[in-house]
mmCIF file of C-alpha atoms in Angstrom:
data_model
loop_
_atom_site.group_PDB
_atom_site.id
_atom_site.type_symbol
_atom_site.label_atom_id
_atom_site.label_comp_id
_atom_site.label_asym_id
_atom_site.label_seq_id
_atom_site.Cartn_x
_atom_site.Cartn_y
_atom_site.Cartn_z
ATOM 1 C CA UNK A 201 120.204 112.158 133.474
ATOM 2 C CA UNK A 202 123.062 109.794 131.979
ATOM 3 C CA UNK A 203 122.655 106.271 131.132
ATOM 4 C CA UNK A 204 124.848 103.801 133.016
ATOM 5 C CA UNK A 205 128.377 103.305 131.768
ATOM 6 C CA UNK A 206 129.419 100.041 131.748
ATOM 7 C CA UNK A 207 132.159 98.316 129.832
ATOM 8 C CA UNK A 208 132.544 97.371 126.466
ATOM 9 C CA UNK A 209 131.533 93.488 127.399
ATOM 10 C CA UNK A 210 128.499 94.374 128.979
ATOM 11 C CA UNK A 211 127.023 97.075 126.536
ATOM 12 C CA UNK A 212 127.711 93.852 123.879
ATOM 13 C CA UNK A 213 125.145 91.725 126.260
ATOM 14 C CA UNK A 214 122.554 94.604 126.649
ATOM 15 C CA UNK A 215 123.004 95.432 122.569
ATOM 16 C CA UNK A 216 122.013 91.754 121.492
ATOM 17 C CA UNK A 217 119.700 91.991 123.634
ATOM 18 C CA UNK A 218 118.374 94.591 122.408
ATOM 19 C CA UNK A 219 118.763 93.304 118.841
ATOM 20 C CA UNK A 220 116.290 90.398 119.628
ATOM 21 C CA UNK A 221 113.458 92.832 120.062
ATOM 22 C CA UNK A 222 114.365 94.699 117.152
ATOM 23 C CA UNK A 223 114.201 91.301 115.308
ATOM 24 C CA UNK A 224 110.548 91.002 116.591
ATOM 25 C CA UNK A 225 109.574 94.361 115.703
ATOM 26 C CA UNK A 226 110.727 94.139 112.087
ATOM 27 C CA UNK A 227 108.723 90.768 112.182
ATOM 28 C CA UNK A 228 106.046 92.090 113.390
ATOM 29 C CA UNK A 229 105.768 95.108 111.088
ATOM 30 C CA UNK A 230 106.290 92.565 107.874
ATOM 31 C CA UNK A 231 103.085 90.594 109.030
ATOM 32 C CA UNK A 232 101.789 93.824 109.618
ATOM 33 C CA UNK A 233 102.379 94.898 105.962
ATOM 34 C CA UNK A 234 101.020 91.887 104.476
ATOM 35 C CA UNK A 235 98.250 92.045 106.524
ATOM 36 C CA UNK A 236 97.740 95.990 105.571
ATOM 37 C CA UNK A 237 97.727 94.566 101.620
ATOM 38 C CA UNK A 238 95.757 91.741 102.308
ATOM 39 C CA UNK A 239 92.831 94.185 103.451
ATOM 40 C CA UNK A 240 89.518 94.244 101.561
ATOM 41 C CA UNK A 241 88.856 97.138 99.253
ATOM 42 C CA UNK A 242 85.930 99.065 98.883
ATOM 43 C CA UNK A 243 84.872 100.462 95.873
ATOM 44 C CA UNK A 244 84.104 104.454 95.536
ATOM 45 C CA UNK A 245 81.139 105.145 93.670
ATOM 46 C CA UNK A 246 81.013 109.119 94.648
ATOM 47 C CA UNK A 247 81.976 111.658 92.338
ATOM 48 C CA UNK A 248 84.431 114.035 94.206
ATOM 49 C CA UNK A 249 85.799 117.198 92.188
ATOM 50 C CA UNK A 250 88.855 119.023 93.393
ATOM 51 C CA UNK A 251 90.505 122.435 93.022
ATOM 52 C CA UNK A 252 93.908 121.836 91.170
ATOM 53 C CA UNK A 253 96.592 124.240 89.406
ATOM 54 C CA UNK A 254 95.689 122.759 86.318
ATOM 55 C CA UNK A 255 91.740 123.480 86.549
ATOM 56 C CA UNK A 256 89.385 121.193 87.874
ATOM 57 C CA UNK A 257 90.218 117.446 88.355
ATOM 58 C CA UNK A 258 88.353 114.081 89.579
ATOM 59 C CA UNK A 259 90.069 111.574 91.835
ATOM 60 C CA UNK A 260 90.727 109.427 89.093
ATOM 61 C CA UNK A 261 93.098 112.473 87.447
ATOM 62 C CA UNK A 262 94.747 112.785 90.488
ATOM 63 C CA UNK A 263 96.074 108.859 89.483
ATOM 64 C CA UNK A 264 97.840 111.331 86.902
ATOM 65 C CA UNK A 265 97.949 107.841 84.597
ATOM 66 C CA UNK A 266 98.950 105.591 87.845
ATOM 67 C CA UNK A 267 97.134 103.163 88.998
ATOM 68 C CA UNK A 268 97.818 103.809 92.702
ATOM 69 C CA UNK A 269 96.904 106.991 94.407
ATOM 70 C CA UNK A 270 98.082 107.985 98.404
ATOM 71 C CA UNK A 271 96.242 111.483 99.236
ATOM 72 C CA UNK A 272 97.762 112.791 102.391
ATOM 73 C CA UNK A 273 95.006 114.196 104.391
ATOM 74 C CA UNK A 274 96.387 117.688 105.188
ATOM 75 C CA UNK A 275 95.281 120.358 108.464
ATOM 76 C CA UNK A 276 95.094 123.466 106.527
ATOM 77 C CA UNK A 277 91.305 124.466 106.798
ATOM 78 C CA UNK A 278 89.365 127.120 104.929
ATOM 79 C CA UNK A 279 89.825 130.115 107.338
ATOM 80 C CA UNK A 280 93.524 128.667 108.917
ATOM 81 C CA UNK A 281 96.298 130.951 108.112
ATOM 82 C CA UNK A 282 98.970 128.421 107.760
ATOM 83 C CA UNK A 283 99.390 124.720 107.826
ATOM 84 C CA UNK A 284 99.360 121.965 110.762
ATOM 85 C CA UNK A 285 103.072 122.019 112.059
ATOM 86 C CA UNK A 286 102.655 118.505 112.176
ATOM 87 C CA UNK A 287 101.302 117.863 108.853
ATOM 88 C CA UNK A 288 104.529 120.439 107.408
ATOM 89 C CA UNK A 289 106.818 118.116 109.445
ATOM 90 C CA UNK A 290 105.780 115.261 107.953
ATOM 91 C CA UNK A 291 104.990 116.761 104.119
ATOM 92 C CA UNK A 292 109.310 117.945 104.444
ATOM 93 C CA UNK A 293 110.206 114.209 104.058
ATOM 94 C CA UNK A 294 107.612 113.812 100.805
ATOM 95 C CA UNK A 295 109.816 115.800 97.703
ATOM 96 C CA UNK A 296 112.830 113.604 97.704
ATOM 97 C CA UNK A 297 110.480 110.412 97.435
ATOM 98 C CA UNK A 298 108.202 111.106 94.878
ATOM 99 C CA UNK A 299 110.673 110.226 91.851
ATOM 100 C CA UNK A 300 110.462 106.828 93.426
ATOM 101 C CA UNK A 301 107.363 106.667 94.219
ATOM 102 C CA UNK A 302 106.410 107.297 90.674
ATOM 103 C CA UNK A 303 108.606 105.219 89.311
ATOM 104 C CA UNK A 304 107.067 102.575 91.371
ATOM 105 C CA UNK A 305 103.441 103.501 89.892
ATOM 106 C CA UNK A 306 102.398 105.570 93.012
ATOM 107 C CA UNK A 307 100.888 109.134 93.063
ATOM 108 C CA UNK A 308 101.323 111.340 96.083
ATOM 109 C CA UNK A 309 98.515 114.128 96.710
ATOM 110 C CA UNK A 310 97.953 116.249 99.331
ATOM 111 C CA UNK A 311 94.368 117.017 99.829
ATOM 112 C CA UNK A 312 93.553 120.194 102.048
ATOM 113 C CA UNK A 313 89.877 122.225 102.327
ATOM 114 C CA UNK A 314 91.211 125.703 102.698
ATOM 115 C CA UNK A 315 90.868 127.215 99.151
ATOM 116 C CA UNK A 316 93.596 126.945 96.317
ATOM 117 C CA UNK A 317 95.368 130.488 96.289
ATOM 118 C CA UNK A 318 95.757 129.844 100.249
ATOM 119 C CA UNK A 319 97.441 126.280 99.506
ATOM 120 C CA UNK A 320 99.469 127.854 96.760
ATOM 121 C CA UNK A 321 100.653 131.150 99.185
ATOM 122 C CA UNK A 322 101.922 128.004 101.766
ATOM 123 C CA UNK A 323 103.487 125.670 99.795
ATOM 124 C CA UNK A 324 105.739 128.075 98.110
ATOM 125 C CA UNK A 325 106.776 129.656 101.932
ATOM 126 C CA UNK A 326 107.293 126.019 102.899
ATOM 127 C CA UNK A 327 109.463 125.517 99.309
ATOM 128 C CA UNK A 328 107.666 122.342 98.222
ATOM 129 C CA UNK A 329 106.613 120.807 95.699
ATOM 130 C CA UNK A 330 104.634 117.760 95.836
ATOM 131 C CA UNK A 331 101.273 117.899 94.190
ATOM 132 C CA UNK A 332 98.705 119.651 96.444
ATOM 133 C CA UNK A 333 95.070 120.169 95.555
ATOM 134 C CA UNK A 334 91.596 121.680 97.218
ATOM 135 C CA UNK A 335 88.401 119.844 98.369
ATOM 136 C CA UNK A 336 87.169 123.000 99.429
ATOM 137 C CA UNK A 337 82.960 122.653 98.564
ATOM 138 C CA UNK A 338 83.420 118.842 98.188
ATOM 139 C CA UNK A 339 82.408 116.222 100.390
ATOM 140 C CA UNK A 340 85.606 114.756 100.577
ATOM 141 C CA UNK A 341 87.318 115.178 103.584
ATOM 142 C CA UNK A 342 84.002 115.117 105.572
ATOM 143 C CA UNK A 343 83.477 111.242 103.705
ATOM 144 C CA UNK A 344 87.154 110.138 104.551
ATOM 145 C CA UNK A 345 86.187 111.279 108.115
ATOM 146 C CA UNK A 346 89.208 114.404 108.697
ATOM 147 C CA UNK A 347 87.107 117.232 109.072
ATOM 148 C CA UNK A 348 84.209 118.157 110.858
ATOM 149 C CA UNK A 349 81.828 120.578 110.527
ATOM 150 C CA UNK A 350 80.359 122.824 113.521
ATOM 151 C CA UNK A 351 77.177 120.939 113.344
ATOM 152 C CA UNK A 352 79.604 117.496 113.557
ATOM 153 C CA UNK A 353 81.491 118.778 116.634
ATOM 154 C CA UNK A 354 78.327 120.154 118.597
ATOM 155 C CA UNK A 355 77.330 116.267 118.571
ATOM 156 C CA UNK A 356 78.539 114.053 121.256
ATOM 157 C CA UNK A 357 80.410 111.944 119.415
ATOM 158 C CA UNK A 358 82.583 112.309 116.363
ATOM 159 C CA UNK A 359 83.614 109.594 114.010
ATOM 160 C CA UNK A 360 87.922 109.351 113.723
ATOM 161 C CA UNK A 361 90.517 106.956 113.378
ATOM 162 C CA UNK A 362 87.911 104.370 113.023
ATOM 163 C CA UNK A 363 86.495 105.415 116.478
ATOM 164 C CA UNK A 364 84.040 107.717 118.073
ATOM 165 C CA UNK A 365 85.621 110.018 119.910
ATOM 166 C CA UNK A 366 84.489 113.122 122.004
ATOM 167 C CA UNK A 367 84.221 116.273 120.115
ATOM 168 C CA UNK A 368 86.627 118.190 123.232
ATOM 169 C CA UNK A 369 89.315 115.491 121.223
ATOM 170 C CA UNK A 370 88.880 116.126 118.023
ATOM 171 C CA UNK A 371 89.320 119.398 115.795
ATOM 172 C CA UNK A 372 87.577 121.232 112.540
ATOM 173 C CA UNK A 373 90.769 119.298 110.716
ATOM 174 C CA UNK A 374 92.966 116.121 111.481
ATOM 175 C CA UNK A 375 95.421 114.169 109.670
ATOM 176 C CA UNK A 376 95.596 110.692 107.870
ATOM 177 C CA UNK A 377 96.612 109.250 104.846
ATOM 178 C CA UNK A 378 94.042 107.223 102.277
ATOM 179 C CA UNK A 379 95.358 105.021 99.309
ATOM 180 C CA UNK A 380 93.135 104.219 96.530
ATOM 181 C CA UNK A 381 93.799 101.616 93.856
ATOM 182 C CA UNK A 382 92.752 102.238 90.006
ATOM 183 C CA UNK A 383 92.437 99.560 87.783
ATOM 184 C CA UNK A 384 92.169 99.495 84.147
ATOM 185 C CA UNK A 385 88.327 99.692 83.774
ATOM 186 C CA UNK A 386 88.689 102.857 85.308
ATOM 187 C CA UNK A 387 86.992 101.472 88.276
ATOM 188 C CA UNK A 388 88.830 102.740 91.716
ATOM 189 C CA UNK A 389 88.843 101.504 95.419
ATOM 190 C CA UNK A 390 89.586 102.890 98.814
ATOM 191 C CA UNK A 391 92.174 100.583 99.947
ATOM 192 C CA UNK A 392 93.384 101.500 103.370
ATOM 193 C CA UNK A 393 93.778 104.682 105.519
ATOM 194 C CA UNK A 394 96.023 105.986 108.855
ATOM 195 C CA UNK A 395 95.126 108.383 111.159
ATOM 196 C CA UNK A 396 96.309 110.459 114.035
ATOM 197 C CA UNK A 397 99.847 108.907 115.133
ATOM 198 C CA UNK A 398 99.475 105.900 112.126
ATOM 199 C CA UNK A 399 100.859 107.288 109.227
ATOM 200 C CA UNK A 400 104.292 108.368 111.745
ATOM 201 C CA UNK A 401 106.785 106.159 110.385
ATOM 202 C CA UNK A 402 106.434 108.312 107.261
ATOM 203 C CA UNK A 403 108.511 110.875 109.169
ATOM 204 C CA UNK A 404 112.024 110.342 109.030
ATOM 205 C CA UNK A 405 113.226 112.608 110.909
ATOM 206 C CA UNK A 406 111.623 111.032 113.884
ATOM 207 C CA UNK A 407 113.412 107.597 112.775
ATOM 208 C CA UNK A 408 116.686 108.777 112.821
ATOM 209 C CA UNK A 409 115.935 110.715 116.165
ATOM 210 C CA UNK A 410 114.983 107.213 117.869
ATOM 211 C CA UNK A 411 118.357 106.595 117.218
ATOM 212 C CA UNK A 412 120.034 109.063 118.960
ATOM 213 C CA UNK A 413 121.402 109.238 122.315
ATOM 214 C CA UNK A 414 118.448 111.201 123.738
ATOM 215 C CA UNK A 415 115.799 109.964 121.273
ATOM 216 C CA UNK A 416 112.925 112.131 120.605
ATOM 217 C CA UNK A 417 113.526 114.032 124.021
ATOM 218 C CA UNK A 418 110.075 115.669 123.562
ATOM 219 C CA UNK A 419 107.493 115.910 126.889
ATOM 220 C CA UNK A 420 104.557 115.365 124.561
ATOM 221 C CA UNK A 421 104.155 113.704 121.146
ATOM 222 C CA UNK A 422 105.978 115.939 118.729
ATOM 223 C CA UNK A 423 106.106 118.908 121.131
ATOM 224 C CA UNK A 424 109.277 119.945 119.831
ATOM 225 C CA UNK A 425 107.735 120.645 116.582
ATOM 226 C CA UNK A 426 107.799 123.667 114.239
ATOM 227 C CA UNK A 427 107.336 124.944 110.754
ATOM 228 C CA UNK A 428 110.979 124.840 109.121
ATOM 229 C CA UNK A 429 111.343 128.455 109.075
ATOM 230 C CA UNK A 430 110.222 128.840 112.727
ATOM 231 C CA UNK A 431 112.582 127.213 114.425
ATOM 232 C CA UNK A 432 114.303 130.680 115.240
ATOM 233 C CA UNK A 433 111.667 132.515 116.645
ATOM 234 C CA UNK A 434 109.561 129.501 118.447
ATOM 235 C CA UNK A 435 109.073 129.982 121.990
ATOM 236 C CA UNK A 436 105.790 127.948 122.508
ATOM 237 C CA UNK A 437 105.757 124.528 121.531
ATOM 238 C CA UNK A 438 102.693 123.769 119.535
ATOM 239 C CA UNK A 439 101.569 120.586 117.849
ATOM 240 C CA UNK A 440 98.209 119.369 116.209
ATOM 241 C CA UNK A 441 98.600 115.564 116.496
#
């Protein structure tokens, strides 16, 4: 279906008008941003251990001498065979920041439960190469409430994006994004985290695709989805947000 075509003077009218709401929305997320750093911190007393390249780390090496740490919660599960396509969309967009994101005192991780060697066998198909570690045996995940157990899922109710949820919603692994704060006592915080669609406007593909003529054209969220090096063979659409 086609848009109306209308002349120059009118598509002027409906464009400031249009601008006005974007002028709201870019408001809106700046009080939303100071209202995200104005959030209370809790500290983390647990000892979590993870799986790294380099041997065995705590979450205050993954700071790797920053005082800011974001761990992207990643779907790739102990007995998966490859990532979330979701999570892989979203993880294409991290490589080119993380220069500035250092530079600006921030650490990226990406935190997944399926052992190293399958991480490591992923990442290089998917060419990246952001930091990416395991929590495979730790309590992590399970604490920052992104994967569940059997025993969690056979209850009624599961605990996610800050809400119970039935267990026919959720999954043995979902997304979200934690930041953690490290000051220099050595002491660290939990600061904030995003789940399901929250942590979207890290994807900037789907930005620029809000801008084009047919938007996201997609018939669910992120149907259109796939691994970069599926995009010849795909046939089924198939999404995990």
């Amino acid at each position: 279906m086609q848009n109306e075509v209308v002349s120059r003077e009118k598509w002027l009218e409906a464009r400031r008008a249009l601008l006005l709401k974007e002028k709201e929305a870019t408001k809106l997320r700046d009080s939303i941003n100071a209202a995200r750093l104005a959030l209370p911190w809790v500290r983390v007393d647990k000892d979590y251990v993870f799986d790294t390249p380099e041997g065995e780390k705590s979450l205050a090496d993954l700071f790797d001498g920053r005082s800011q740490l974001l761990i992207y919660h990643f779907m790739l599960g102990p007995d998966w065979e490859a990532g979330c396509p979701g999570c892989s969309f979203l993880s294409d967009h991290v490589d080119g920041a993380l220069p500035h994101l250092n530079h600006h005192d921030v650490t990226w991780v990406a935190v997944s439960r399926a052992p190293l060697d399958k991480i490591a066998a992923y990442k290089r198909r998917m060419g990246w190469k952001f930091p990416w570690v395991s929590s495979f045996g730790s309590d992590f995940n399970f604490d920052y409430h992104v994967s569940f157990s059997p025993k969690d899922l056979a209850k009624d109710k599961v605990f996610y994006n800050f809400t119970p949820i039935e267990p026919a919603e959720a999954n043995d692994e979902l997304p979200g994004l934690s930041a953690f704060y490290r000051n220099d006592k050595g002491e660290i915080f939990h600061t904030y985290s995003s789940y399901a669609r929250g942590p979207e406007e890290l994807i900037g593909t789907l930005m620029i695709l809000d801008r084009a003529p047919k938007g996201r054209n997609e018939e669910g969220t992120m149907n259109f989805v796939r691994r970069h090096d599926e995009y010849e063979e795909a046939k089924a659409p198939s999404c995990c947000h």
